[in-house]
Amino acid sequence: MKKTASGNPKRVLSVGEVAQRSGVPISTVHFYESKGLISSTRNAGNQRRFAPVMLRYIAVIKVAQRAGIPLEEIRQTLGSYPPSSKLTASQWHEISSLWRDMLDERIKRLTRLRDEMDRCIGCGCLSLEECPLRNPDDVLGEKGPGARILERP
Ligand code: FES
């Protein structure tokens, strides 16, 4: 345990302790660090040491991943706060509000896709008047690759 200038112990965690306490493999801790989602410092022996607040970051990352939020979005959101800082309740609320809006938008898109899928799978009519997947003359192909109809906002 490292001592601060005031003599108070400053608790830091090894990568193994972070993995054990957060319930993720060591490789995941390293992966999150390599992606800039969490950070560490090095001790005199050049070993990684993590502030205990990183356990909270990992918990939030896991919840966000379960909700389908892309890692890059998680990184950008967490990166908008000072690195390794202990976020306040109000800052965590800001994050959850931001991700809630994103999830609401995704739910809306998936609901529409589900309804369109009900109509189109097994139909195949590609009706000009009725089909949401209709793409006459491949005009969407000019806008770039990918399933543009399915991914539209
Ligand atoms: S294929 Fe018939 S409605 Fe889409």
XYZ file of N, CA and C and ligand atoms in Angstrom:
463
model
N 0.842 -1.188 0.000
C 0.000 0.000 0.000
C 0.881 1.243 0.000
N 0.536 2.178 -0.838
C 1.331 3.387 -0.997
C 0.897 4.419 0.034
N 1.867 5.168 0.562
C 1.543 6.229 1.519
C 1.567 7.574 0.809
N 0.651 8.430 1.155
C 0.656 9.770 0.591
C 1.559 10.654 1.448
N 1.767 11.882 0.978
C 2.625 12.815 1.708
C 2.086 13.063 3.117
N 0.776 12.985 3.290
C 0.189 13.230 4.605
C 0.298 12.024 5.522
N 0.812 10.927 4.985
C 0.940 9.738 5.795
C -0.279 8.827 5.722
N -1.332 9.287 5.097
C -2.505 8.433 4.946
C -2.260 7.419 3.838
N -2.701 6.206 4.068
C -2.507 5.221 3.016
C -3.383 5.552 1.806
N -2.769 5.482 0.643
C -3.530 5.689 -0.591
C -3.671 4.325 -1.226
N -4.886 3.836 -1.214
C -5.123 2.479 -1.671
C -5.072 2.413 -3.189
N -4.323 1.507 -3.712
C -4.308 1.228 -5.141
C -4.432 -0.276 -5.317
N -4.889 -0.679 -6.471
C -5.166 -2.091 -6.714
C -4.301 -2.618 -7.849
N -3.886 -3.856 -7.704
C -3.183 -4.519 -8.812
C -4.228 -4.937 -9.850
N -3.751 -5.319 -11.015
C -4.687 -5.750 -12.058
C -5.455 -6.994 -11.610
N -4.792 -7.876 -10.863
C -5.469 -9.076 -10.367
C -6.580 -8.728 -9.384
N -6.294 -7.765 -8.509
C -7.334 -7.349 -7.552
C -8.511 -6.698 -8.266
N -8.208 -5.895 -9.285
C -9.295 -5.260 -10.046
C -10.147 -6.336 -10.716
N -9.477 -7.322 -11.315
C -10.211 -8.389 -11.995
C -11.089 -9.158 -11.010
N -10.507 -9.502 -9.869
C -11.258 -10.277 -8.877
C -12.448 -9.496 -8.349
N -12.209 -8.249 -8.010
C -13.282 -7.469 -7.381
C -14.340 -7.019 -8.369
N -13.965 -6.868 -9.626
C -14.957 -6.414 -10.611
C -15.631 -7.589 -11.312
N -15.053 -8.780 -11.180
C -15.677 -9.958 -11.784
C -15.430 -10.080 -13.275
N -14.375 -9.438 -13.764
C -14.024 -9.592 -15.181
C -12.628 -10.211 -15.260
N -12.313 -10.887 -16.348
C -10.971 -11.453 -16.483
C -9.909 -10.354 -16.564
N -8.687 -10.717 -16.190
C -7.567 -9.769 -16.290
C -7.444 -9.252 -17.716
N -7.668 -10.132 -18.680
C -7.550 -9.705 -20.089
C -8.550 -8.592 -20.404
N -9.712 -8.633 -19.764
C -10.715 -7.582 -19.997
C -10.260 -6.259 -19.383
N -9.639 -6.343 -18.210
C -9.104 -5.118 -17.589
C -8.075 -4.493 -18.529
N -7.182 -5.327 -19.053
C -6.171 -4.816 -19.994
C -6.836 -4.256 -21.251
N -7.859 -4.960 -21.723
C -8.551 -4.501 -22.943
C -9.205 -3.139 -22.708
N -9.905 -3.002 -21.594
C -10.534 -1.704 -21.291
C -9.486 -0.597 -21.206
N -8.353 -0.927 -20.617
C -7.302 0.092 -20.510
C -6.749 0.439 -21.892
N -6.570 -0.579 -22.725
C -6.026 -0.321 -24.066
C -6.985 0.516 -24.903
N -8.268 0.439 -24.591
C -9.273 1.221 -25.322
C -9.515 2.588 -24.691
N -8.809 2.875 -23.609
C -8.940 4.190 -22.977
C -10.181 4.332 -22.111
N -10.773 3.203 -21.720
C -11.978 3.248 -20.889
C -11.637 3.404 -19.402
N -10.514 2.849 -19.021
C -10.022 2.989 -17.653
C -8.531 3.319 -17.755
N -7.963 3.714 -16.631
C -6.541 4.049 -16.672
C -5.855 3.554 -15.401
N -4.544 3.473 -15.487
C -3.758 3.038 -14.339
C -2.495 3.881 -14.270
N -1.778 3.697 -13.190
C -0.446 4.292 -13.069
C 0.526 3.123 -12.916
N 1.794 3.430 -12.866
C 2.805 2.382 -12.692
C 3.515 2.599 -11.358
N 3.783 1.485 -10.682
C 4.544 1.606 -9.427
C 6.045 1.546 -9.740
N 6.837 1.556 -8.701
C 8.294 1.568 -8.892
C 8.766 0.338 -9.663
N 8.047 -0.754 -9.548
C 8.406 -1.975 -10.267
C 7.775 -2.045 -11.645
N 7.218 -0.940 -12.107
C 6.576 -0.819 -13.424
C 5.326 -1.699 -13.563
N 4.699 -1.980 -12.422
C 3.447 -2.748 -12.475
C 2.273 -1.786 -12.442
N 1.209 -2.180 -13.138
C 0.010 -1.334 -13.182
C -0.637 -1.261 -11.806
N -1.085 -0.079 -11.464
C -1.857 0.099 -10.234
C -3.082 0.951 -10.572
N -4.217 0.508 -10.063
C -5.491 1.141 -10.391
C -6.086 1.797 -9.147
N -6.636 2.969 -9.345
C -7.377 3.618 -8.269
C -8.671 2.829 -8.047
N -9.132 2.714 -6.811
C -10.359 1.956 -6.544
C -11.563 2.433 -7.358
N -11.570 3.714 -7.744
C -12.700 4.232 -8.520
C -12.843 3.498 -9.861
N -11.764 2.862 -10.317
C -11.845 2.119 -11.582
C -12.821 0.947 -11.484
N -13.051 0.449 -10.255
C -14.049 -0.621 -10.085
C -15.434 -0.112 -10.479
N -15.710 1.119 -10.124
C -16.999 1.720 -10.481
C -17.100 1.920 -11.994
N -15.986 2.378 -12.575
C -15.975 2.550 -14.026
C -16.259 1.216 -14.726
N -15.614 0.157 -14.252
C -15.806 -1.146 -14.893
C -17.252 -1.607 -14.741
N -17.832 -1.391 -13.576
C -19.233 -1.775 -13.374
C -20.136 -1.026 -14.359
N -19.873 0.261 -14.520
C -20.687 1.060 -15.445
C -20.468 0.599 -16.888
N -19.236 0.311 -17.239
C -18.938 -0.167 -18.597
C -19.691 -1.469 -18.871
N -19.687 -2.377 -17.903
C -20.373 -3.660 -18.093
C -21.879 -3.469 -18.276
N -22.458 -2.594 -17.467
C -23.902 -2.336 -17.596
C -24.198 -1.721 -18.962
N -23.370 -0.763 -19.362
C -23.593 -0.106 -20.659
C -23.456 -1.110 -21.795
N -22.466 -1.993 -21.695
C -22.299 -3.006 -22.738
C -23.511 -3.924 -22.801
N -24.025 -4.289 -21.645
C -25.219 -5.150 -21.631
C -26.401 -4.462 -22.280
N -26.416 -3.130 -22.193
C -27.505 -2.366 -22.818
C -27.238 -2.140 -24.304
N -26.102 -2.630 -24.788
C -25.816 -2.528 -26.222
C -25.153 -1.227 -26.635
N -24.650 -0.478 -25.676
C -23.971 0.773 -26.015
C -22.561 0.438 -26.500
N -22.200 0.928 -27.677
C -20.875 0.596 -28.218
C -19.743 1.114 -27.330
N -18.647 0.352 -27.304
C -17.500 0.732 -26.467
C -16.986 2.127 -26.804
N -16.998 2.482 -28.084
C -16.500 3.798 -28.469
C -17.367 4.899 -27.857
N -18.671 4.671 -27.816
C -19.577 5.649 -27.206
C -19.308 5.737 -25.698
N -19.083 4.589 -25.075
C -18.771 4.574 -23.642
C -17.476 5.340 -23.399
N -16.489 5.088 -24.252
C -15.188 5.757 -24.090
C -15.340 7.276 -24.229
N -16.091 7.695 -25.226
C -16.267 9.138 -25.431
C -16.991 9.775 -24.248
N -18.000 9.086 -23.752
C -18.769 9.653 -22.638
C -17.908 9.759 -21.388
N -17.261 8.653 -21.026
C -16.421 8.679 -19.822
C -15.232 9.611 -20.009
N -14.765 9.726 -21.262
C -13.618 10.585 -21.555
C -13.926 12.061 -21.462
N -15.198 12.407 -21.355
C -15.540 13.829 -21.251
C -15.394 14.338 -19.811
N -15.005 13.446 -18.921
C -14.752 13.834 -17.528
C -13.252 13.694 -17.266
N -12.756 14.360 -16.238
C -11.318 14.252 -15.952
C -10.912 12.786 -15.744
N -9.760 12.388 -16.312
C -9.346 10.984 -16.222
C -9.230 10.488 -14.776
N -9.734 9.306 -14.561
C -9.629 8.625 -13.262
C -10.312 9.371 -12.120
N -11.159 10.328 -12.443
C -11.778 11.096 -11.359
C -12.936 10.325 -10.748
N -13.186 10.612 -9.494
C -14.341 10.029 -8.823
C -15.536 10.888 -9.210
N -16.401 10.339 -10.047
C -17.509 11.135 -10.564
C -18.568 11.345 -9.486
N -19.185 12.506 -9.543
C -20.226 12.821 -8.577
C -21.532 12.148 -8.985
N -22.474 12.129 -8.069
C -23.789 11.549 -8.367
C -24.418 12.285 -9.541
N -24.230 13.585 -9.590
C -24.831 14.351 -10.687
C -24.159 14.032 -12.019
N -22.872 13.759 -12.004
C -22.198 13.375 -13.251
C -22.656 11.993 -13.723
N -22.824 11.066 -12.778
C -23.347 9.751 -13.178
C -24.748 9.903 -13.738
N -25.515 10.817 -13.173
C -26.875 11.054 -13.682
C -26.826 11.602 -15.109
N -25.883 12.498 -15.366
C -25.713 13.028 -16.736
C -25.445 11.889 -17.714
N -24.567 10.988 -17.310
C -24.208 9.863 -18.178
C -25.426 8.976 -18.435
N -26.149 8.660 -17.376
C -27.294 7.766 -17.564
C -28.380 8.424 -18.408
N -28.542 9.751 -18.278
C -29.541 10.453 -19.105
C -29.137 10.398 -20.573
N -27.864 10.613 -20.826
C -27.364 10.574 -22.208
C -27.600 9.198 -22.819
N -27.245 8.171 -22.067
C -27.395 6.818 -22.591
C -28.867 6.415 -22.668
N -29.685 6.945 -21.791
C -31.122 6.657 -21.861
C -31.681 7.157 -23.184
N -31.308 8.379 -23.559
C -31.783 8.945 -24.827
C -31.344 8.064 -25.996
N -30.105 7.601 -25.935
C -29.585 6.744 -27.003
C -30.363 5.429 -27.068
N -30.649 4.869 -25.880
C -31.393 3.609 -25.854
C -32.822 3.802 -26.326
N -33.433 4.934 -25.963
C -34.793 5.211 -26.438
C -34.829 5.261 -27.964
N -33.814 5.916 -28.546
C -33.740 6.008 -30.010
C -33.561 4.625 -30.630
N -32.709 3.816 -30.007
C -32.490 2.458 -30.521
C -33.758 1.621 -30.409
N -34.466 1.751 -29.298
C -35.714 0.997 -29.114
C -36.719 1.401 -30.188
N -36.788 2.698 -30.459
C -37.712 3.195 -31.496
C -37.361 2.583 -32.854
N -36.070 2.576 -33.168
C -35.623 2.039 -34.460
C -35.894 0.534 -34.548
N -35.609 -0.186 -33.459
C -35.822 -1.635 -33.473
C -37.302 -1.984 -33.535
N -38.120 -1.181 -32.886
C -39.569 -1.420 -32.934
C -40.080 -1.268 -34.363
N -39.590 -0.211 -35.032
C -40.011 -0.005 -36.425
C -39.503 -1.154 -37.298
N -38.259 -1.558 -37.065
C -37.687 -2.651 -37.849
C -38.473 -3.941 -37.619
N -38.844 -4.191 -36.365
C -39.630 -5.396 -36.052
C -40.949 -5.383 -36.808
N -41.597 -4.228 -36.819
C -42.891 -4.144 -37.492
C -42.744 -4.309 -39.005
N -41.668 -3.724 -39.550
C -41.434 -3.862 -40.984
C -41.067 -5.298 -41.333
N -40.324 -5.926 -40.438
C -39.908 -7.307 -40.672
C -41.134 -8.218 -40.713
N -42.068 -7.964 -39.800
C -43.311 -8.744 -39.788
C -43.964 -8.710 -41.161
N -43.912 -7.515 -41.750
C -44.604 -7.331 -43.015
C -43.820 -7.941 -44.180
N -42.503 -7.802 -44.171
C -41.707 -8.138 -45.353
C -41.214 -9.582 -45.409
N -40.883 -10.154 -44.249
C -40.364 -11.529 -44.302
C -41.478 -12.452 -44.770
N -41.158 -13.192 -45.776
C -42.153 -14.105 -46.324
C -43.062 -13.447 -47.337
N -42.921 -12.144 -47.554
C -43.767 -11.444 -48.529
C -43.032 -11.370 -49.864
N -41.973 -10.558 -49.918
C -41.170 -10.473 -51.137
C -41.777 -9.655 -52.252
N -42.862 -8.935 -51.975
C -43.526 -8.188 -53.050
C -42.720 -6.971 -53.501
N -41.989 -6.344 -52.580
C -41.270 -5.090 -52.845
C -42.196 -4.085 -53.530
N -43.396 -4.023 -53.026
C -44.417 -3.135 -53.597
C -43.979 -1.674 -53.500
N -44.147 -0.958 -54.597
C -43.790 0.462 -54.619
C -44.586 1.254 -53.599
N -45.830 0.871 -53.398
C -46.703 1.622 -52.497
C -46.593 1.180 -51.042
N -46.339 -0.110 -50.839
C -46.470 -0.659 -49.491
C -45.153 -1.000 -48.788
N -44.142 -1.400 -49.524
C -42.978 -2.003 -48.887
C -41.979 -0.967 -48.365
N -41.647 -1.035 -47.061
C -40.668 -0.101 -46.508
C -39.239 -0.416 -46.953
N -39.028 -1.604 -47.488
C -37.682 -1.982 -47.929
C -37.443 -1.687 -49.400
N -38.438 -1.199 -50.066
C -38.339 -0.944 -51.504
C -37.269 0.117 -51.769
N -36.408 -0.169 -52.747
C -35.311 0.736 -53.084
C -35.203 0.791 -54.607
N -36.133 1.502 -55.240
C -36.170 1.491 -56.701
C -34.869 2.007 -57.310
N -34.397 1.316 -58.312
C -33.179 1.694 -59.058
C -31.944 1.771 -58.167
N -31.982 1.117 -57.035
C -30.829 1.078 -56.117
C -30.305 2.475 -55.804
N -31.212 3.412 -55.587
C -30.772 4.789 -55.320
C -29.977 4.881 -54.022
N -30.268 3.993 -53.071
C -29.524 4.056 -51.806
C -28.088 3.586 -51.973
N -27.835 2.777 -53.024
C -26.482 2.315 -53.296
C -25.556 3.477 -53.606
N -26.105 4.565 -54.124
C -25.288 5.739 -54.447
C -24.846 6.481 -53.187
N -25.527 6.216 -52.080
C -25.182 6.906 -50.825
C -24.122 6.171 -50.015
N -23.702 4.999 -50.494
C -22.652 4.266 -49.801
C -23.063 2.847 -49.493
N -22.122 2.056 -48.952
C -22.403 0.643 -48.690
C -23.246 0.455 -47.425
N -23.753 -0.761 -47.282
C -24.461 -1.109 -46.048
C -25.974 -1.151 -46.237
N -26.620 -1.622 -45.183
C -28.081 -1.758 -45.203
C -28.708 -0.424 -44.808
N -28.726 0.502 -45.752
C -29.125 1.881 -45.441
C -30.586 1.997 -45.014
N -31.435 1.185 -45.588
C -32.849 1.264 -45.179
C -32.992 0.822 -43.724
N -32.302 -0.261 -43.389
C -32.454 -0.803 -42.038
C -31.788 0.074 -40.987
N -30.766 0.815 -41.383
C -30.013 1.602 -40.418
C -30.428 3.064 -40.381
N -31.475 3.404 -41.130
C -31.876 4.816 -41.159
C -32.380 5.246 -39.784
N -32.214 6.528 -39.458
C -32.644 7.008 -38.140
C -34.158 6.987 -37.976
S -41.636 -7.269 -49.281
Fe -43.773 -7.037 -49.286
S -44.124 -5.387 -47.944
Fe -41.966 -5.555 -48.034
